[in-house]
């Protein structure tokens, strides 16, 4: 019996089956000129094909989010090292039992900052609860760097409400794994920081930076710079934690020395409460503040 083919069906050589057979048999791949280019790892990992890898890291998350209807995100940055209070208390008890002064100091800092985990989780819940009643094109989805700590907390808040959320993870030498609260089909892994940061901005309608380290600062200042230089549309930029950011950043110095303008300090706000962060976003877009999204309340 003859079979029919759809005109749009793509038929490719079974190159991946060959690679799988090598993997299953524990056979090391050797350079092979005859292997199809797209199924040739040695070729794709050459320095000269870096541009192709850039394109792939650009396209894969973009197409997947398009397919899932993810158009508007709220990006949450923050430390990967913070933990929820219960775990922080356990770590302190273990450190005190060990008698190690350095371990005790680290554990006390962990407990001191554990409230940020709960606040990030609550912020994620707020965004998810609001968006539940919105048409898909107007929903706001939590997006994080996909790792533990503050990122996990924000993803977890959206997960608590049963709402899809996005994780943009990065391959690191110590192999940071994706947290378990990201929607599986929206959990992406990057090699290039630049492409990952581009994806943060592509759909971002707001950015919320909780206390964090070098990575958080890198992401925060890149966003501020893009908005300052008008390379990106203005979006709400919220720094969470007055005490932390006040001790870390004295940006008045930049104004005094003439390296930024006074109005550049208006590019962001600093808050101490998840509701204050969400209220700032609501005001920026004139969203209905206390009820699910309606047709007149547009996020974009």
Coordinates of C-alpha atoms in Angstrom, one line a residue:
X1 CA 0.0 0.0 0.0
X2 CA 1.4 3.4 -1.0
X3 CA 1.9 6.0 1.7
X4 CA 1.3 9.7 1.2
X5 CA 3.6 12.5 2.2
X6 CA 2.6 16.1 3.2
X7 CA 4.2 18.7 1.0
X8 CA 5.6 20.5 4.0
X9 CA 7.1 17.5 5.6
X10 CA 10.9 17.7 6.0
X11 CA 12.8 14.5 5.4
X12 CA 16.4 14.4 6.7
X13 CA 19.0 11.7 6.8
X14 CA 19.0 9.7 10.0
X15 CA 22.2 11.5 11.2
X16 CA 21.1 11.7 14.8
X17 CA 20.5 7.9 14.9
X18 CA 24.2 7.5 14.0
X19 CA 25.2 9.7 16.9
X20 CA 22.9 7.9 19.3
X21 CA 24.4 4.6 18.2
X22 CA 27.8 5.8 19.1
X23 CA 26.7 7.0 22.5
X24 CA 24.9 3.8 23.3
X25 CA 27.9 1.7 22.3
X26 CA 30.4 3.9 24.1
X27 CA 32.2 4.5 20.8
X28 CA 34.2 7.8 20.7
X29 CA 33.3 10.1 17.8
X30 CA 36.1 10.7 15.3
X31 CA 36.3 13.5 12.9
X32 CA 34.3 12.5 9.8
X33 CA 34.2 14.6 6.6
X34 CA 31.2 12.6 5.4
X35 CA 29.0 13.3 8.4
X36 CA 26.2 15.8 7.8
X37 CA 27.3 19.2 9.0
X38 CA 24.5 19.8 11.4
X39 CA 25.2 16.4 13.0
X40 CA 28.9 16.9 13.3
X41 CA 29.8 18.0 16.9
X42 CA 33.5 18.5 16.1
X43 CA 32.5 20.9 13.3
X44 CA 29.8 22.8 15.3
X45 CA 32.2 23.3 18.2
X46 CA 35.0 24.8 16.2
X47 CA 36.0 28.4 16.9
X48 CA 35.0 29.4 13.3
X49 CA 31.4 28.2 13.9
X50 CA 30.8 30.3 17.0
X51 CA 28.5 32.5 15.0
X52 CA 26.3 29.5 14.3
X53 CA 26.2 28.7 18.0
X54 CA 25.1 32.3 18.7
X55 CA 22.2 31.9 16.3
X56 CA 21.1 28.6 17.8
X57 CA 21.2 30.1 21.4
X58 CA 19.2 33.0 20.0
X59 CA 16.6 30.9 18.2
X60 CA 15.9 28.0 20.5
X61 CA 14.5 29.9 23.5
X62 CA 12.9 32.5 21.3
X63 CA 10.9 30.0 19.2
X64 CA 10.0 27.9 22.3
X65 CA 8.6 31.0 24.1
X66 CA 6.7 32.0 21.0
X67 CA 5.1 28.6 20.8
X68 CA 4.1 28.8 24.5
X69 CA 2.6 32.3 24.1
X70 CA 5.2 34.0 26.3
X71 CA 5.3 37.6 25.2
X72 CA 5.7 39.7 28.3
X73 CA 8.0 38.8 31.2
X74 CA 9.0 40.3 34.6
X75 CA 12.6 39.4 35.1
X76 CA 13.8 38.8 38.7
X77 CA 17.5 38.9 39.5
X78 CA 19.2 38.1 42.8
X79 CA 21.7 35.9 44.7
X80 CA 21.8 32.2 43.9
X81 CA 23.2 31.7 47.5
X82 CA 20.2 32.8 49.5
X83 CA 18.0 30.1 51.0
X84 CA 14.5 29.9 52.5
X85 CA 14.4 30.5 56.3
X86 CA 13.9 26.9 57.3
X87 CA 17.0 25.8 55.5
X88 CA 19.0 28.8 56.7
X89 CA 18.1 27.9 60.3
X90 CA 19.3 24.3 59.7
X91 CA 22.6 25.6 58.3
X92 CA 23.1 27.8 61.3
X93 CA 22.4 24.9 63.7
X94 CA 24.9 22.7 61.9
X95 CA 27.5 25.5 61.9
X96 CA 27.1 26.1 65.6
X97 CA 27.4 22.4 66.3
X98 CA 30.7 22.3 64.3
X99 CA 32.2 25.2 66.3
X100 CA 33.8 26.6 63.1
X101 CA 33.8 30.4 63.4
X102 CA 33.8 31.0 59.7
X103 CA 31.0 28.6 59.0
X104 CA 29.0 30.2 61.8
X105 CA 29.5 33.7 60.3
X106 CA 28.4 32.5 56.8
X107 CA 25.4 30.7 58.3
X108 CA 24.4 33.8 60.2
X109 CA 24.6 35.9 57.0
X110 CA 22.5 33.2 55.3
X111 CA 19.8 33.4 58.0
X112 CA 19.9 37.2 58.0
X113 CA 19.1 37.3 54.3
X114 CA 16.6 34.5 54.2
X115 CA 13.7 36.9 54.3
X116 CA 14.6 37.9 50.8
X117 CA 13.7 34.4 49.6
X118 CA 10.2 34.7 51.1
X119 CA 9.8 38.1 49.6
X120 CA 10.9 37.1 46.1
X121 CA 8.5 34.1 46.3
X122 CA 5.6 36.4 47.3
X123 CA 6.4 38.8 44.5
X124 CA 6.3 35.8 42.1
X125 CA 2.9 34.9 43.5
X126 CA 1.6 38.4 43.0
X127 CA 2.6 38.5 39.4
X128 CA 1.1 35.1 38.7
X129 CA -2.2 35.8 40.6
X130 CA -2.6 39.0 38.6
X131 CA -2.0 37.4 35.2
X132 CA -4.3 34.4 35.8
X133 CA -7.3 36.3 34.6
X134 CA -5.6 38.1 31.7
X135 CA -5.8 37.2 28.0
X136 CA -2.7 35.3 27.1
X137 CA -1.3 38.3 25.1
X138 CA -1.5 40.5 28.2
X139 CA -0.2 38.2 30.8
X140 CA 3.1 38.9 32.6
X141 CA 5.3 35.8 33.3
X142 CA 8.1 35.5 35.8
X143 CA 11.5 35.0 34.2
X144 CA 14.7 34.3 36.2
X145 CA 18.2 33.1 35.6
X146 CA 16.9 29.6 36.4
X147 CA 19.2 28.8 39.3
X148 CA 18.7 28.5 43.1
X149 CA 18.3 31.2 45.7
X150 CA 16.3 34.3 44.7
X151 CA 15.7 32.9 41.2
X152 CA 14.2 29.7 42.6
X153 CA 12.0 31.7 45.0
X154 CA 10.5 33.8 42.2
X155 CA 9.9 30.8 40.0
X156 CA 8.4 29.0 43.0
X157 CA 6.0 31.8 43.6
X158 CA 4.6 31.5 40.1
X159 CA 4.6 27.7 40.4
X160 CA 2.6 28.0 43.6
X161 CA -0.2 29.7 41.6
X162 CA 0.0 27.1 38.8
X163 CA 1.2 29.7 36.2
X164 CA 4.0 29.0 33.7
X165 CA 7.3 30.6 34.4
X166 CA 10.6 30.9 32.6
X167 CA 14.2 30.0 33.6
X168 CA 17.3 31.1 31.6
X169 CA 20.1 29.1 33.1
X170 CA 23.8 29.3 32.3
X171 CA 26.4 26.5 32.0
X172 CA 29.0 27.1 34.7
X173 CA 32.2 25.2 35.7
X174 CA 30.4 23.9 38.8
X175 CA 27.3 23.0 36.8
X176 CA 24.5 25.1 38.2
X177 CA 21.4 23.1 37.7
X178 CA 17.9 24.5 37.0
X179 CA 15.6 24.9 40.0
X180 CA 12.6 22.5 40.1
X181 CA 9.9 25.2 39.9
X182 CA 10.5 26.3 36.3
X183 CA 8.0 25.1 33.8
X184 CA 9.9 22.3 32.1
X185 CA 9.3 23.4 28.5
X186 CA 10.4 26.9 29.5
X187 CA 13.7 25.9 31.2
X188 CA 16.6 26.9 28.9
X189 CA 20.4 26.5 29.3
X190 CA 22.9 28.9 27.8
X191 CA 26.6 28.8 27.1
X192 CA 27.0 32.4 26.2
X193 CA 26.2 35.1 28.9
X194 CA 25.6 37.7 26.1
X195 CA 22.8 35.7 24.5
X196 CA 21.3 34.9 27.9
X197 CA 21.2 38.6 28.8
X198 CA 19.7 39.4 25.4
X199 CA 16.9 37.0 26.1
X200 CA 16.3 38.6 29.5
X201 CA 15.6 41.9 27.7
X202 CA 13.7 40.7 24.7
X203 CA 10.5 40.2 26.5
X204 CA 11.1 42.1 29.7
X205 CA 8.4 44.5 30.8
X206 CA 10.0 45.1 34.2
X207 CA 13.1 44.1 36.1
X208 CA 13.4 43.5 39.8
X209 CA 16.8 43.1 41.3
X210 CA 17.1 41.6 44.8
X211 CA 20.4 41.6 46.7
X212 CA 23.0 39.6 44.9
X213 CA 26.7 39.4 43.8
X214 CA 28.7 40.1 40.7
X215 CA 26.2 38.4 38.4
X216 CA 23.3 40.5 39.7
X217 CA 25.3 43.7 39.4
X218 CA 26.3 42.8 35.9
X219 CA 22.7 42.2 34.8
X220 CA 21.4 45.2 36.6
X221 CA 23.9 47.7 35.2
X222 CA 23.5 46.3 31.7
X223 CA 19.8 47.0 31.8
X224 CA 20.2 50.5 33.3
X225 CA 22.8 51.3 30.6
X226 CA 20.6 50.1 27.8
X227 CA 17.7 52.2 29.0
X228 CA 19.9 55.2 29.7
X229 CA 21.4 55.1 26.2
X230 CA 17.9 54.5 24.7
X231 CA 19.0 51.1 23.2
X232 CA 16.0 49.6 25.0
X233 CA 12.5 50.9 25.8
X234 CA 12.0 52.3 29.3
X235 CA 10.8 49.7 31.7
X236 CA 10.3 49.7 35.5
X237 CA 13.6 48.8 37.2
X238 CA 13.1 48.0 40.9
X239 CA 15.9 47.4 43.4
X240 CA 14.7 45.4 46.4
X241 CA 16.2 46.1 49.8
X242 CA 17.0 49.7 50.8
X243 CA 19.6 48.8 53.3
X244 CA 21.5 46.5 51.0
X245 CA 21.6 48.7 48.0
X246 CA 22.1 51.8 50.1
X247 CA 25.3 50.3 51.6
X248 CA 26.5 48.9 48.2
X249 CA 25.8 51.8 45.9
X250 CA 26.5 55.5 46.4
X251 CA 25.4 56.7 43.0
X252 CA 25.4 60.3 44.1
X253 CA 29.1 60.1 43.6
X254 CA 28.5 59.7 39.8
X255 CA 26.3 62.8 39.8
X256 CA 28.8 64.8 41.7
X257 CA 31.6 63.8 39.4
X258 CA 29.5 64.5 36.3
X259 CA 29.7 61.0 35.0
X260 CA 25.9 60.7 34.9
X261 CA 23.0 63.2 34.9
X262 CA 20.8 63.7 38.0
X263 CA 17.8 62.4 36.1
X264 CA 19.6 59.1 35.5
X265 CA 18.9 58.3 39.1
X266 CA 15.2 58.2 38.2
X267 CA 15.7 55.2 36.0
X268 CA 15.1 52.9 39.0
X269 CA 13.3 52.8 42.3
X270 CA 14.3 51.1 45.6
X271 CA 11.6 49.3 47.7
X272 CA 11.4 47.0 50.7
X273 CA 8.1 45.2 50.1
X274 CA 6.9 42.9 47.3
X275 CA 3.6 44.9 47.0
X276 CA 5.6 48.1 46.6
X277 CA 7.5 46.5 43.8
X278 CA 4.4 45.3 42.1
X279 CA 2.6 48.7 42.7
X280 CA 5.4 50.5 40.9
X281 CA 4.9 48.2 37.8
X282 CA 1.1 48.7 38.0
X283 CA 1.6 52.5 38.0
X284 CA 4.1 52.5 35.2
X285 CA 1.7 50.7 32.8
X286 CA -1.5 52.0 34.4
X287 CA -2.7 48.4 35.0
X288 CA -5.8 47.7 37.0
X289 CA -4.4 47.5 40.5
X290 CA -6.7 45.1 42.3
X291 CA -8.4 42.9 39.8
X292 CA -7.4 40.6 37.0
X293 CA -6.3 42.1 33.7
X294 CA -9.0 43.6 31.4
X295 CA -8.9 44.6 27.8
X296 CA -8.0 48.2 28.6
X297 CA -5.0 47.1 30.9
X298 CA -2.2 46.4 28.5
X299 CA 1.3 45.4 29.7
X300 CA 3.1 46.3 26.5

